[in-house]
mmCIF file of C-alpha atoms in Angstrom:
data_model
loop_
_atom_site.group_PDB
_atom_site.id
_atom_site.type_symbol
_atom_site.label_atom_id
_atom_site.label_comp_id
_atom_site.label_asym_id
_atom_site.label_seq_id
_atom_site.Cartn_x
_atom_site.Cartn_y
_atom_site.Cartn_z
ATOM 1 C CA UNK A 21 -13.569 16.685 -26.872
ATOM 2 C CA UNK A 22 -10.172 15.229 -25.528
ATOM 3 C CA UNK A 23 -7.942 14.769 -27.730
ATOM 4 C CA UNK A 24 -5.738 11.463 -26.403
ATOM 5 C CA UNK A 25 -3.281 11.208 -29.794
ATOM 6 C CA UNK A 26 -2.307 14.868 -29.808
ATOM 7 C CA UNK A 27 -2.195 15.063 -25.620
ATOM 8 C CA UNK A 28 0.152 12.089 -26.167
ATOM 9 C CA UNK A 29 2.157 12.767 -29.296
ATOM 10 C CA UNK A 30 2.982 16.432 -27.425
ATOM 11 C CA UNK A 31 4.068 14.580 -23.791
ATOM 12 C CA UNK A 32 6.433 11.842 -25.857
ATOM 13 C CA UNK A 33 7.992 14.337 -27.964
ATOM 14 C CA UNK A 34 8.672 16.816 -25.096
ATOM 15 C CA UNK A 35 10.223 13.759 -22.802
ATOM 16 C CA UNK A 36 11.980 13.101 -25.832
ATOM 17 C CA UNK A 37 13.598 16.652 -26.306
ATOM 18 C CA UNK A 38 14.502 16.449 -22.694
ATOM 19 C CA UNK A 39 16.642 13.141 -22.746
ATOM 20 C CA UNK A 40 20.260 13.084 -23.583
ATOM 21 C CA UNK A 41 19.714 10.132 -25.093
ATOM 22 C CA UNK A 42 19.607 10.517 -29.711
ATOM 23 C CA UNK A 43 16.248 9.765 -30.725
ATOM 24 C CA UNK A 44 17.151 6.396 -31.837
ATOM 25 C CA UNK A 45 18.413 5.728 -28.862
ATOM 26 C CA UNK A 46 15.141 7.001 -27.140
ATOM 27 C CA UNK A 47 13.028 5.022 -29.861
ATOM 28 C CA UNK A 48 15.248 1.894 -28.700
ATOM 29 C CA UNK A 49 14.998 1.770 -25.050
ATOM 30 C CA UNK A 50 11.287 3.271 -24.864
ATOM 31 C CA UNK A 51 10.490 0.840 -27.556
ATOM 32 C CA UNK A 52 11.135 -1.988 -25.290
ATOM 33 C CA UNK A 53 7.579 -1.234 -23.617
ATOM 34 C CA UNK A 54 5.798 -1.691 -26.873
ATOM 35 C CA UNK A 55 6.406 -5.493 -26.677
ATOM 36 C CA UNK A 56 5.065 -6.413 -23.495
ATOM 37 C CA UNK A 57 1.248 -7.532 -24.208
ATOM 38 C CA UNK A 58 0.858 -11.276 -25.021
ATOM 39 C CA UNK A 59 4.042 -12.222 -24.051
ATOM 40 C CA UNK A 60 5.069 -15.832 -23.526
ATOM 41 C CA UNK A 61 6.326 -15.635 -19.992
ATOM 42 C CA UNK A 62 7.281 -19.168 -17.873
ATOM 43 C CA UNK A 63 5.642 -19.828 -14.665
ATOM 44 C CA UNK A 64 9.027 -18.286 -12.381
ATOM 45 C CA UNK A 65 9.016 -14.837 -14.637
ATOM 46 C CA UNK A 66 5.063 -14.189 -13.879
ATOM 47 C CA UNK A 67 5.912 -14.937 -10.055
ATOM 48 C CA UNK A 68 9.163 -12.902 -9.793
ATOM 49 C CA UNK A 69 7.171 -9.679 -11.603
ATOM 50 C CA UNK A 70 4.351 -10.751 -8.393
ATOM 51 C CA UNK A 71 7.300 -10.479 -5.451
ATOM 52 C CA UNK A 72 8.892 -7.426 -7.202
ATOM 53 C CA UNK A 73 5.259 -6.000 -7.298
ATOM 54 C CA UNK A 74 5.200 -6.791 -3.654
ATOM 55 C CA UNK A 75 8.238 -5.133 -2.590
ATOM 56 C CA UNK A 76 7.712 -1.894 -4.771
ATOM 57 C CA UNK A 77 4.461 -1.286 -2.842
ATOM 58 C CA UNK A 78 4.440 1.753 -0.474
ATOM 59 C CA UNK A 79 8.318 1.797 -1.119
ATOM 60 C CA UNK A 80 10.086 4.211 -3.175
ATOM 61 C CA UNK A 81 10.928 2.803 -7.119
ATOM 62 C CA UNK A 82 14.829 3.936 -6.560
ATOM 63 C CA UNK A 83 14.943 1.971 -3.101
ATOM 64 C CA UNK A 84 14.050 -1.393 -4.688
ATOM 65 C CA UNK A 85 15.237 -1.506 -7.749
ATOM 66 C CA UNK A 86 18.809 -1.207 -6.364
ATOM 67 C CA UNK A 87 17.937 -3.879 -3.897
ATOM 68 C CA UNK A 88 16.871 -5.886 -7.200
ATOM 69 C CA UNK A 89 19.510 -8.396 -7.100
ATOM 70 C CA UNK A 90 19.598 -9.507 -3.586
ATOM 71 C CA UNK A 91 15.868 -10.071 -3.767
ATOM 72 C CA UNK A 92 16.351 -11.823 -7.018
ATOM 73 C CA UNK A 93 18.921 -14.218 -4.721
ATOM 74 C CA UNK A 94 16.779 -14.432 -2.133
ATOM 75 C CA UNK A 95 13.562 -15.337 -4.022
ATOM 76 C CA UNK A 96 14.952 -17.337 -6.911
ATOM 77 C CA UNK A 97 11.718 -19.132 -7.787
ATOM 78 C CA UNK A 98 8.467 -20.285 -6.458
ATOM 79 C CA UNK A 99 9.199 -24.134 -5.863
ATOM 80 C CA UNK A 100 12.009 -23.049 -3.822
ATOM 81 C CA UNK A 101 10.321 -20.281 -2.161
ATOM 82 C CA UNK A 102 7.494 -22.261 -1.055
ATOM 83 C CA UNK A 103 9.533 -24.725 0.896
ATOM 84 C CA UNK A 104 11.029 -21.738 2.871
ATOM 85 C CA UNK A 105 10.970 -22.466 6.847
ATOM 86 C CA UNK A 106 11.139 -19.903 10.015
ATOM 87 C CA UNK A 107 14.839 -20.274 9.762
ATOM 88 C CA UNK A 108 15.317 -19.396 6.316
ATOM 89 C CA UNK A 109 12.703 -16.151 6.669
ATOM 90 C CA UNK A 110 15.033 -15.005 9.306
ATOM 91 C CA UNK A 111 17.939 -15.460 7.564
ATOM 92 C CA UNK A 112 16.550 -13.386 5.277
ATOM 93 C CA UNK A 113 15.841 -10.617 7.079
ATOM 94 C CA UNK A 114 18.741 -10.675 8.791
ATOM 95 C CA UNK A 115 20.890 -10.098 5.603
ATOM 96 C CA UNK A 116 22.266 -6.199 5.888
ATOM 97 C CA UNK A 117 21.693 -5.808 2.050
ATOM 98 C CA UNK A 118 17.950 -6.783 2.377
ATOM 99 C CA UNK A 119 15.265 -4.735 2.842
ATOM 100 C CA UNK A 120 14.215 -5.310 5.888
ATOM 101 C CA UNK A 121 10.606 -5.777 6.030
ATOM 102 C CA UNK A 122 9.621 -9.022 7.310
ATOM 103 C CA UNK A 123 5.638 -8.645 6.142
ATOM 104 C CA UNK A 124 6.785 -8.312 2.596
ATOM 105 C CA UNK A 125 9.168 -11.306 3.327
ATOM 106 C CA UNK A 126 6.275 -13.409 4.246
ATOM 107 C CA UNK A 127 3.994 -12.569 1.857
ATOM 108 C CA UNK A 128 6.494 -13.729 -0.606
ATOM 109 C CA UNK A 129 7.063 -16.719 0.811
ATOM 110 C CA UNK A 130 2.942 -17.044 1.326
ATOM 111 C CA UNK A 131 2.672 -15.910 -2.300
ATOM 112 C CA UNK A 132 4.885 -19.337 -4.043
ATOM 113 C CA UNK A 133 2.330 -21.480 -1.702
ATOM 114 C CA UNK A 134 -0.611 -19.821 -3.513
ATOM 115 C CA UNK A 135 0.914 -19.311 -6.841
ATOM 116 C CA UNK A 136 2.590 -23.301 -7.036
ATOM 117 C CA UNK A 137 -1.235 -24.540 -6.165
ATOM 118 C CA UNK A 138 -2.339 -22.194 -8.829
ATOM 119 C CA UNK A 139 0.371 -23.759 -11.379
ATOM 120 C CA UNK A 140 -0.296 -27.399 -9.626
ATOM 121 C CA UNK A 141 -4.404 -26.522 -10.976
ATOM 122 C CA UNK A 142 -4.242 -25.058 -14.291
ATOM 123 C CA UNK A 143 -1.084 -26.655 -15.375
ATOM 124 C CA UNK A 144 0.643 -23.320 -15.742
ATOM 125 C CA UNK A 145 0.250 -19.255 -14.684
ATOM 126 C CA UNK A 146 -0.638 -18.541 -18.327
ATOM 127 C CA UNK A 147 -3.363 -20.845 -18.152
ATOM 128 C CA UNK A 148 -4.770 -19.845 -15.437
ATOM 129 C CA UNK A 149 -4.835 -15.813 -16.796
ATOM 130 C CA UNK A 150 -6.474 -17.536 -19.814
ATOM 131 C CA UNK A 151 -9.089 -19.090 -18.436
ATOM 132 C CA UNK A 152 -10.418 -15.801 -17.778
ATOM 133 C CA UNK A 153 -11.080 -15.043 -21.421
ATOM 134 C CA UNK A 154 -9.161 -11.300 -20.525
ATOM 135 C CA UNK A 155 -9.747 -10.472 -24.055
ATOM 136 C CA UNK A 156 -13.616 -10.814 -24.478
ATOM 137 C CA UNK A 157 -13.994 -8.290 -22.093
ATOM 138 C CA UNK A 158 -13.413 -5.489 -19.730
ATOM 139 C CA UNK A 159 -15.579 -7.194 -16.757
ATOM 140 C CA UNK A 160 -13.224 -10.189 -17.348
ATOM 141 C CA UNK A 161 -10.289 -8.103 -16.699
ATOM 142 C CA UNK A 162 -11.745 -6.555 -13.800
ATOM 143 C CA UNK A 163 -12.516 -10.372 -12.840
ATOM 144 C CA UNK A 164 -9.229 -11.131 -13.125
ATOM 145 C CA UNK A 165 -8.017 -8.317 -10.955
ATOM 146 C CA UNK A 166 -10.157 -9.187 -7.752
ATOM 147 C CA UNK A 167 -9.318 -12.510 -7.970
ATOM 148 C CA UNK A 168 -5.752 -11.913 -8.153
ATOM 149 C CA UNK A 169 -6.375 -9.456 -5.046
ATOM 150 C CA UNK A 170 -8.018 -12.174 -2.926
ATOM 151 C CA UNK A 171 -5.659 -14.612 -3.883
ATOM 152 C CA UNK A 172 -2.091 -13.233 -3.240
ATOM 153 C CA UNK A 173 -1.182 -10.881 -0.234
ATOM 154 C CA UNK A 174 -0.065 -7.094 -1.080
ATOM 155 C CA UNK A 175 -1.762 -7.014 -4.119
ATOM 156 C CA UNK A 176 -3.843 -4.044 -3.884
ATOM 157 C CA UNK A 177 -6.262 -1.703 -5.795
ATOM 158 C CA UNK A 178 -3.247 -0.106 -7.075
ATOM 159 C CA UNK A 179 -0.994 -2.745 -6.664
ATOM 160 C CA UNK A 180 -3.130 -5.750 -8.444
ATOM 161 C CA UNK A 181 -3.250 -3.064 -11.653
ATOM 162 C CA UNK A 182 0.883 -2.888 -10.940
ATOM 163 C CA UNK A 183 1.268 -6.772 -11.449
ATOM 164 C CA UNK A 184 -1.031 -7.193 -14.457
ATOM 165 C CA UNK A 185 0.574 -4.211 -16.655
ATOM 166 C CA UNK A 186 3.648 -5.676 -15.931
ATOM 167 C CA UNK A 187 2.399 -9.324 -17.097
ATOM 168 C CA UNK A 188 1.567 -7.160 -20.115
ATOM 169 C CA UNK A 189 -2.534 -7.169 -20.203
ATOM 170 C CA UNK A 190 -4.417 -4.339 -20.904
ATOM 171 C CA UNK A 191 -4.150 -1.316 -18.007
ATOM 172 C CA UNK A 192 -1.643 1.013 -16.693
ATOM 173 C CA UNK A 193 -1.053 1.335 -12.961
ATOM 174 C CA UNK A 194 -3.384 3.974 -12.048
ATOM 175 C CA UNK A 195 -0.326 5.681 -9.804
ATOM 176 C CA UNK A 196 0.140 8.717 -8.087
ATOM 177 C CA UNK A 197 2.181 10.052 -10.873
ATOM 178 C CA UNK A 198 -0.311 9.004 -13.750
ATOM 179 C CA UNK A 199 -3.203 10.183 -11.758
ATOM 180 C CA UNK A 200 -1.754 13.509 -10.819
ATOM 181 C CA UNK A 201 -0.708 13.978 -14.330
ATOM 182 C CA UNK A 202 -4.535 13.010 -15.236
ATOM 183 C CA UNK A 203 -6.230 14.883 -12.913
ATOM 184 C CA UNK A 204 -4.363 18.540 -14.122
ATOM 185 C CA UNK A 205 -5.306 17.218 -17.621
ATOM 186 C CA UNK A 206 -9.084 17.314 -15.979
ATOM 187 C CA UNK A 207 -9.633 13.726 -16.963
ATOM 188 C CA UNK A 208 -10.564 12.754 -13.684
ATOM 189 C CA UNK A 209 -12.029 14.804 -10.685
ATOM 190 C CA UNK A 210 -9.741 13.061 -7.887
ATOM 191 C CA UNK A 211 -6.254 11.411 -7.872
ATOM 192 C CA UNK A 212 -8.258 8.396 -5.895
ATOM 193 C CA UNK A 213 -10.479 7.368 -8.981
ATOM 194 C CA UNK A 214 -8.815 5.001 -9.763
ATOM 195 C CA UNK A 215 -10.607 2.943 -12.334
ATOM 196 C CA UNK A 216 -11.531 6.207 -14.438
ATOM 197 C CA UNK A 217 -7.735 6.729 -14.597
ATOM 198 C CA UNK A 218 -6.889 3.304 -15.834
ATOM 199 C CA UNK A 219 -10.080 3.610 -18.531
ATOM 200 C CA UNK A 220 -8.914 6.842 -19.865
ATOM 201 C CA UNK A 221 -5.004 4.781 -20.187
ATOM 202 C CA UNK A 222 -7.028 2.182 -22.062
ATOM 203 C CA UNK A 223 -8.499 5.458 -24.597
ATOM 204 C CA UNK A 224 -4.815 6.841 -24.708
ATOM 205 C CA UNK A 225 -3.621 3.469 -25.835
ATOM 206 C CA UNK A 226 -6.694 2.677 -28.516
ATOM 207 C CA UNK A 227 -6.284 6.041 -29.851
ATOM 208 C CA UNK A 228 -2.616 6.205 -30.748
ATOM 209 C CA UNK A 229 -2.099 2.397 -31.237
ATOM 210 C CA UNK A 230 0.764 2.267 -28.703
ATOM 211 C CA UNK A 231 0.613 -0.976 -26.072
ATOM 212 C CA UNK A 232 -0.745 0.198 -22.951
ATOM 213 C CA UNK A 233 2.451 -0.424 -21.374
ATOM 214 C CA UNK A 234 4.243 2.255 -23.210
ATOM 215 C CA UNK A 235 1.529 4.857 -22.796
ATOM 216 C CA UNK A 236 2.343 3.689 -18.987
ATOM 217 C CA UNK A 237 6.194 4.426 -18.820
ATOM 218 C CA UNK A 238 5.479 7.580 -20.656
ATOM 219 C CA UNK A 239 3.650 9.215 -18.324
ATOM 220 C CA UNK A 240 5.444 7.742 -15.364
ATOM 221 C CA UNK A 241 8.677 9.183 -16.881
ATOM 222 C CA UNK A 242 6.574 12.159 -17.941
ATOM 223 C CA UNK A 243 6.163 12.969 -14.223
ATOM 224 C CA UNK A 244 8.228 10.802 -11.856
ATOM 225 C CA UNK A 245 11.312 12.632 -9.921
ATOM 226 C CA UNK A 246 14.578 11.925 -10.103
ATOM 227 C CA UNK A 247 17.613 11.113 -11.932
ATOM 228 C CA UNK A 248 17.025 7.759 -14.441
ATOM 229 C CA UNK A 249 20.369 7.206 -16.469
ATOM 230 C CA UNK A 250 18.875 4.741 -18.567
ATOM 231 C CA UNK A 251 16.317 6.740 -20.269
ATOM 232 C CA UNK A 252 18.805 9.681 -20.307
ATOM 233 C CA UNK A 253 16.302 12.011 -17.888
ATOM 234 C CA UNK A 254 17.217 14.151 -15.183
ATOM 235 C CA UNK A 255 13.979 14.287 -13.644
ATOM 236 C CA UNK A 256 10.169 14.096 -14.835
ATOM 237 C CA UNK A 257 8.381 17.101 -16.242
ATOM 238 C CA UNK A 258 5.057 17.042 -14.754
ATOM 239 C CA UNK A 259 6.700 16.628 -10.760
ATOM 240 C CA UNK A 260 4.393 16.929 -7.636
ATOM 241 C CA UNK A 261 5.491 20.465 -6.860
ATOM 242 C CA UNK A 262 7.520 23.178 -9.013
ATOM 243 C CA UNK A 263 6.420 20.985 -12.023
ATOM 244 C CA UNK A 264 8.299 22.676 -15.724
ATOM 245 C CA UNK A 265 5.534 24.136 -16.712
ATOM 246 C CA UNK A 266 7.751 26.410 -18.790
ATOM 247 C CA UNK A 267 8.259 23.361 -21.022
ATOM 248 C CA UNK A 268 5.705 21.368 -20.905
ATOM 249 C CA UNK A 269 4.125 20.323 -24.264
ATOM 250 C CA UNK A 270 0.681 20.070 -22.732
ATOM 251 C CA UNK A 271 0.229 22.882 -20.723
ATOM 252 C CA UNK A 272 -2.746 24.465 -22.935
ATOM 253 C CA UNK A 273 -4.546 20.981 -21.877
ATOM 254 C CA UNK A 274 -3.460 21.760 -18.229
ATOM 255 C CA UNK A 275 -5.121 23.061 -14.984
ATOM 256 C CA UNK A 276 -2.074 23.806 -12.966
ATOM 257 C CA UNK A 277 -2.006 27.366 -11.682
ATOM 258 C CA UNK A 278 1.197 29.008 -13.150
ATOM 259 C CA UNK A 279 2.552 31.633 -11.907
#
């Protein structure tokens, strides 16, 4: 039988005995992630976490998030966004410190359209996630997720999971670096499954009482490359190739061939 508290108990105390950061200091920071389900967010805050969702797709996390605050200027809020004209798109894209990708541009700008008639409905974002009754079921948030992907452009299979942990409801984004991590742990058969991967986040999160949004930056941390100051890591753990096996906490779970 897997064992989802002592799997996770063994990958957050072996992040933490790799950060630089004192354990309070870990507890602090990580702890943010423990406060992000049934959050009171305004209408502009759920539609900026939709266009950063939209510009982190396909791209790598380091690449946008330094571009953060030029998209934050350039997308300010949805009312404004929606009245954006040829002329102002192109002045976008012609800004050096953009990134330049006009499709993401536009689905931004196509994005405040949808999302301000959305508002204009239901009298507010929150409302309209509401009226799905998220919390009655797990078909309702599945609901919720293929209406969000009809609805707003570059919202994906993997993507659409992206913008509702982030609007803190119940599922991690079913990544590459989750589902790797998953599939060595033999939870799932393929990195593809998706939906098996974000169930088996769902069971990680019941089982130690953690939000599912920390048991998400866990594991992303757990295995994502490259330097991240802020959490005091060097790189992940659980990496794509020459993962530390040698210190891994849950290698006796794991099917990586070590040499």
């Amino acid at each position: 039988m897997i064992s989802y508290k002592e799997i996770f108990c063994k990958v957050e105390s072996t992040l933490k005995s790799q950060s630089k950061l004192s354990d309070e200091e870990f507890d602090i920071r990580f702890g943010e992630y423990k406060n992000y389900e049934n959050r009171d967010l305004s209408d502009d805050e759920y539609f900026d976490k939709l266009t950063k969702v939209v510009f982190y797709s396909g791209f790598k996390a380091e690449t946008v998030t330094k571009k953060l605050d030029i998209i934050k200027y350039h997308f300010p809020d949805f009312e404004t966004i929606s009245n954006y004209d040829e002329g102002r798109i192109n002045e976008i894209f012609n800004d050096e410190s953009m990134i330049k990708n006009k499709k993401k541009i536009l689905a931004c700008v196509n994005n405040s359209i949808v999302f301000k008639g959305i508002v204009e409905k239901y009298g507010s974002f929150r409302s309209y996630v509401d009226s799905f009754e998220i919390d009655n079921s797990f078909e309702n948030l599945m609901l919720f997720k293929e209406e969000i992907q009809y609805r707003f452009a570059f919202l994906g299979e993997i993507t659409s999971y992206h913008f509702m942990t982030d609007i803190g409801l119940p599922v991690l984004k079913p990544d590459r670096v989750i589902a790797r991590i998953f599939k060595r742990l033999n939870l799932i058969e393929d990195e593809k499954q998706l939906l098996k991967t974000v169930i088996h986040g769902r069971k990680f999160s019941h089982e130690n009482r953690f939000p599912i949004r920390y048991v998400d930056i866990i594991f992303v941390k757990y295995g994502q490359m490259g330097t991240d100051d802020y959490f005091g890591l060097e790189d992940g753990i659980c990496l794509k190739n020459n993962p530390k096996c040698h210190i891994c906490g849950i290698k006796e779970y794991c099917s990586y061939p070590i040499a």
